[in-house]
Amino acid sequence: MKPVRSLARIMLSGIFVVSGARNFQNPGRLVTAAKPVTDRITPLIEKNAPQVPTDTESLIRINAATQVAAGLMLATGKLARPAALVLAGTLVPTTLAGHPFWNNDDPAARNNNQIHFLKNLGLFGGLLLAAADTEGKPGLRWRAGHRIGHSRRSVQRSGRSVQRAVRTAKREARIAVRSAATARRLPG
């Protein structure tokens, strides 16, 4: 199953690497479409990350560089699950800025943007699947639950061992007391 996963990750990441590289080299062509989205997130960025540039062209380049880096990570399988989540995150503003079909009056443009919007929605779903894929290995949640259960059973076993040791020590103490009492009663 590993070759299928590897091929699927490469195929899924290809669009992000190629379009990210293009958008990084030439962000100017996207500024007009991206401006309404970047204007809305600029206050949030300025509040939480004041060192990040907030002009539209810089934000397009940051998004593009992120897509290239995360796309390559997904393709190579290095930190594939977090990379898929990052790509899903970059896809949201890209889709909202690039394909707002609800704003189009022209039926042909509306239809075209709606198709691209739905395509990106499908990519988003694929990225969520890639982010959830544990490659047949147990996920973090299962492993944590398993560890907790294992630890609980280990503590219970230790508790039972301690109880047995205490019972044995009490029994041996009673035997020792009886032996001492018997030894005192014997003449001699």
GROMACS .gro file of C-alpha atoms in nm:
model
  188
    1MET     CA    1   0.000   0.000   0.000
    2LYS     CA    2   0.300   0.232   0.050
    3PRO     CA    3   0.352   0.297  -0.326
    4VAL     CA    4  -0.013   0.403  -0.363
    5ARG     CA    5   0.014   0.643  -0.071
    6SER     CA    6   0.340   0.786  -0.203
    7LEU     CA    7   0.197   0.834  -0.553
    8ALA     CA    8  -0.121   0.990  -0.415
    9ARG     CA    9   0.076   1.234  -0.200
   10ILE     CA   10   0.291   1.335  -0.498
   11MET     CA   11  -0.016   1.384  -0.717
   12LEU     CA   12  -0.197   1.583  -0.449
   13SER     CA   13   0.101   1.807  -0.375
   14GLY     CA   14   0.187   1.882  -0.740
   15ILE     CA   15  -0.064   2.163  -0.783
   16PHE     CA   16   0.062   2.337  -0.469
   17VAL     CA   17   0.429   2.317  -0.567
   18VAL     CA   18   0.372   2.439  -0.923
   19SER     CA   19   0.117   2.713  -0.850
   20GLY     CA   20   0.306   2.818  -0.536
   21ALA     CA   21   0.626   2.863  -0.738
   22ARG     CA   22   0.442   3.062  -1.006
   23ASN     CA   23   0.265   3.281  -0.752
   24PHE     CA   24   0.590   3.345  -0.565
   25GLN     CA   25   0.766   3.458  -0.883
   26ASN     CA   26   0.478   3.672  -1.006
   27PRO     CA   27   0.248   3.779  -0.720
   28GLY     CA   28   0.142   4.102  -0.893
   29ARG     CA   29  -0.111   3.930  -1.117
   30LEU     CA   30  -0.304   3.813  -0.808
   31VAL     CA   31  -0.305   4.135  -0.606
   32THR     CA   32  -0.641   4.262  -0.734
   33ALA     CA   33  -0.822   3.936  -0.659
   34ALA     CA   34  -0.647   3.882  -0.324
   35LYS     CA   35  -0.689   4.235  -0.190
   36PRO     CA   36  -1.041   4.188  -0.044
   37VAL     CA   37  -0.925   3.880   0.148
   38THR     CA   38  -0.594   4.027   0.264
   39ASP     CA   39  -0.767   4.346   0.378
   40ARG     CA   40  -0.987   4.136   0.605
   41ILE     CA   41  -0.703   3.936   0.762
   42THR     CA   42  -0.452   4.221   0.792
   43PRO     CA   43  -0.583   4.340   1.133
   44LEU     CA   44  -0.558   3.986   1.267
   45ILE     CA   45  -0.200   3.951   1.142
   46GLU     CA   46  -0.098   4.292   1.279
   47LYS     CA   47  -0.243   4.200   1.619
   48ASN     CA   48  -0.089   3.851   1.647
   49ALA     CA   49   0.228   3.875   1.437
   50PRO     CA   50   0.333   4.239   1.402
   51GLN     CA   51   0.666   4.146   1.241
   52VAL     CA   52   0.491   3.985   0.939
   53PRO     CA   53   0.445   4.220   0.642
   54THR     CA   54   0.079   4.281   0.563
   55ASP     CA   55   0.085   4.425   0.213
   56THR     CA   56  -0.106   4.206  -0.031
   57GLU     CA   57   0.192   4.116  -0.248
   58SER     CA   58   0.396   3.999   0.053
   59LEU     CA   59   0.106   3.791   0.184
   60ILE     CA   60   0.069   3.627  -0.157
   61ARG     CA   61   0.441   3.542  -0.154
   62ILE     CA   62   0.422   3.405   0.201
   63ASN     CA   63   0.126   3.188   0.105
   64ALA     CA   64   0.304   3.073  -0.212
   65ALA     CA   65   0.628   2.989  -0.030
   66THR     CA   66   0.430   2.800   0.231
   67GLN     CA   67   0.255   2.602  -0.042
   68VAL     CA   68   0.584   2.513  -0.210
   69ALA     CA   69   0.750   2.404   0.116
   70ALA     CA   70   0.451   2.211   0.249
   71GLY     CA   71   0.386   2.063  -0.096
   72LEU     CA   72   0.740   1.928  -0.113
   73MET     CA   73   0.711   1.790   0.240
   74LEU     CA   74   0.385   1.616   0.150
   75ALA     CA   75   0.533   1.477  -0.172
   76THR     CA   76   0.840   1.337   0.003
   77GLY     CA   77   0.643   1.205   0.300
   78LYS     CA   78   0.845   1.412   0.549
   79LEU     CA   79   0.600   1.535   0.811
   80ALA     CA   80   0.326   1.459   0.560
   81ARG     CA   81   0.035   1.492   0.802
   82PRO     CA   82   0.125   1.839   0.932
   83ALA     CA   83   0.217   1.946   0.578
   84ALA     CA   84  -0.129   1.842   0.457
   85LEU     CA   85  -0.290   2.051   0.730
   86VAL     CA   86  -0.077   2.351   0.639
   87LEU     CA   87  -0.172   2.312   0.273
   88ALA     CA   88  -0.539   2.291   0.369
   89GLY     CA   89  -0.494   2.615   0.562
   90THR     CA   90  -0.333   2.791   0.265
   91LEU     CA   91  -0.608   2.669   0.037
   92VAL     CA   92  -0.881   2.860   0.223
   93PRO     CA   93  -0.767   3.217   0.143
   94THR     CA   94  -0.656   3.109  -0.203
   95THR     CA   95  -1.001   2.973  -0.282
   96LEU     CA   96  -1.189   3.266  -0.129
   97ALA     CA   97  -0.976   3.520  -0.316
   98GLY     CA   98  -0.943   3.337  -0.645
   99HIS     CA   99  -1.286   3.187  -0.700
  100PRO     CA  100  -1.564   3.394  -0.540
  101PHE     CA  101  -1.834   3.267  -0.776
  102TRP     CA  102  -2.104   3.432  -0.565
  103ASN     CA  103  -1.976   3.774  -0.677
  104ASN     CA  104  -1.995   3.704  -1.053
  105ASP     CA  105  -2.281   3.846  -1.259
  106ASP     CA  106  -2.163   3.685  -1.583
  107PRO     CA  107  -2.301   3.326  -1.597
  108ALA     CA  108  -1.991   3.190  -1.775
  109ALA     CA  109  -1.751   3.346  -1.521
  110ARG     CA  110  -1.978   3.234  -1.235
  111ASN     CA  111  -1.982   2.877  -1.367
  112ASN     CA  112  -1.603   2.874  -1.419
  113ASN     CA  113  -1.534   3.007  -1.068
  114GLN     CA  114  -1.785   2.766  -0.917
  115ILE     CA  115  -1.610   2.471  -1.083
  116HIS     CA  116  -1.270   2.590  -0.953
  117PHE     CA  117  -1.419   2.652  -0.608
  118LEU     CA  118  -1.556   2.296  -0.599
  119LYS     CA  119  -1.224   2.159  -0.729
  120ASN     CA  120  -1.046   2.334  -0.443
  121LEU     CA  121  -1.305   2.200  -0.203
  122GLY     CA  122  -1.219   1.850  -0.331
  123LEU     CA  123  -0.847   1.923  -0.281
  124PHE     CA  124  -0.928   2.040   0.070
  125GLY     CA  125  -1.101   1.707   0.138
  126GLY     CA  126  -0.804   1.516  -0.001
  127LEU     CA  127  -0.570   1.714   0.221
  128LEU     CA  128  -0.784   1.636   0.525
  129LEU     CA  129  -0.764   1.266   0.436
  130ALA     CA  130  -0.387   1.295   0.398
  131ALA     CA  131  -0.367   1.471   0.734
  132ALA     CA  132  -0.566   1.191   0.899
  133ASP     CA  133  -0.377   0.907   0.725
  134THR     CA  134  -0.166   0.713   0.970
  135GLU     CA  135  -0.036   0.479   0.697
  136GLY     CA  136  -0.197   0.183   0.870
  137LYS     CA  137  -0.015   0.256   1.194
  138PRO     CA  138  -0.205   0.342   1.507
  139GLY     CA  139  -0.280   0.710   1.543
  140LEU     CA  140  -0.169   0.930   1.829
  141ARG     CA  141  -0.508   0.907   1.998
  142TRP     CA  142  -0.505   0.526   1.995
  143ARG     CA  143  -0.144   0.513   2.112
  144ALA     CA  144  -0.212   0.753   2.398
  145GLY     CA  145  -0.520   0.554   2.503
  146HIS     CA  146  -0.327   0.231   2.473
  147ARG     CA  147  -0.041   0.369   2.683
  148ILE     CA  148  -0.285   0.490   2.948
  149GLY     CA  149  -0.455   0.150   2.955
  150HIS     CA  150  -0.119  -0.026   2.970
  151SER     CA  151  -0.005   0.200   3.254
  152ARG     CA  152  -0.330   0.147   3.441
  153ARG     CA  153  -0.296  -0.231   3.412
  154SER     CA  154   0.069  -0.208   3.519
  155VAL     CA  155  -0.027  -0.007   3.829
  156GLN     CA  156  -0.303  -0.256   3.908
  157ARG     CA  157  -0.058  -0.545   3.873
  158SER     CA  158   0.190  -0.366   4.097
  159GLY     CA  159  -0.083  -0.305   4.352
  160ARG     CA  160  -0.179  -0.671   4.351
  161SER     CA  161   0.189  -0.768   4.389
  162VAL     CA  162   0.224  -0.535   4.686
  163GLN     CA  163  -0.092  -0.681   4.841
  164ARG     CA  164   0.045  -1.035   4.797
  165ALA     CA  165   0.377  -0.930   4.947
  166VAL     CA  166   0.199  -0.772   5.247
  167ARG     CA  167  -0.011  -1.087   5.299
  168THR     CA  168   0.300  -1.303   5.275
  169ALA     CA  169   0.489  -1.080   5.520
  170LYS     CA  170   0.196  -1.092   5.766
  171ARG     CA  171   0.176  -1.471   5.735
  172GLU     CA  172   0.550  -1.505   5.790
  173ALA     CA  173   0.531  -1.267   6.086
  174ARG     CA  174   0.252  -1.476   6.242
  175ILE     CA  175   0.456  -1.792   6.186
  176ALA     CA  176   0.762  -1.626   6.340
  177VAL     CA  177   0.558  -1.512   6.643
  178ARG     CA  178   0.417  -1.866   6.689
  179SER     CA  179   0.764  -2.017   6.651
  180ALA     CA  180   0.904  -1.781   6.912
  181ALA     CA  181   0.616  -1.857   7.151
  182THR     CA  182   0.663  -2.227   7.098
  183ALA     CA  183   1.038  -2.194   7.153
  184ARG     CA  184   0.979  -2.017   7.489
  185ARG     CA  185   0.749  -2.293   7.610
  186LEU     CA  186   0.990  -2.573   7.532
  187PRO     CA  187   1.210  -2.680   7.820
  188GLY     CA  188   1.555  -2.635   7.778
   0.00000   0.00000   0.00000
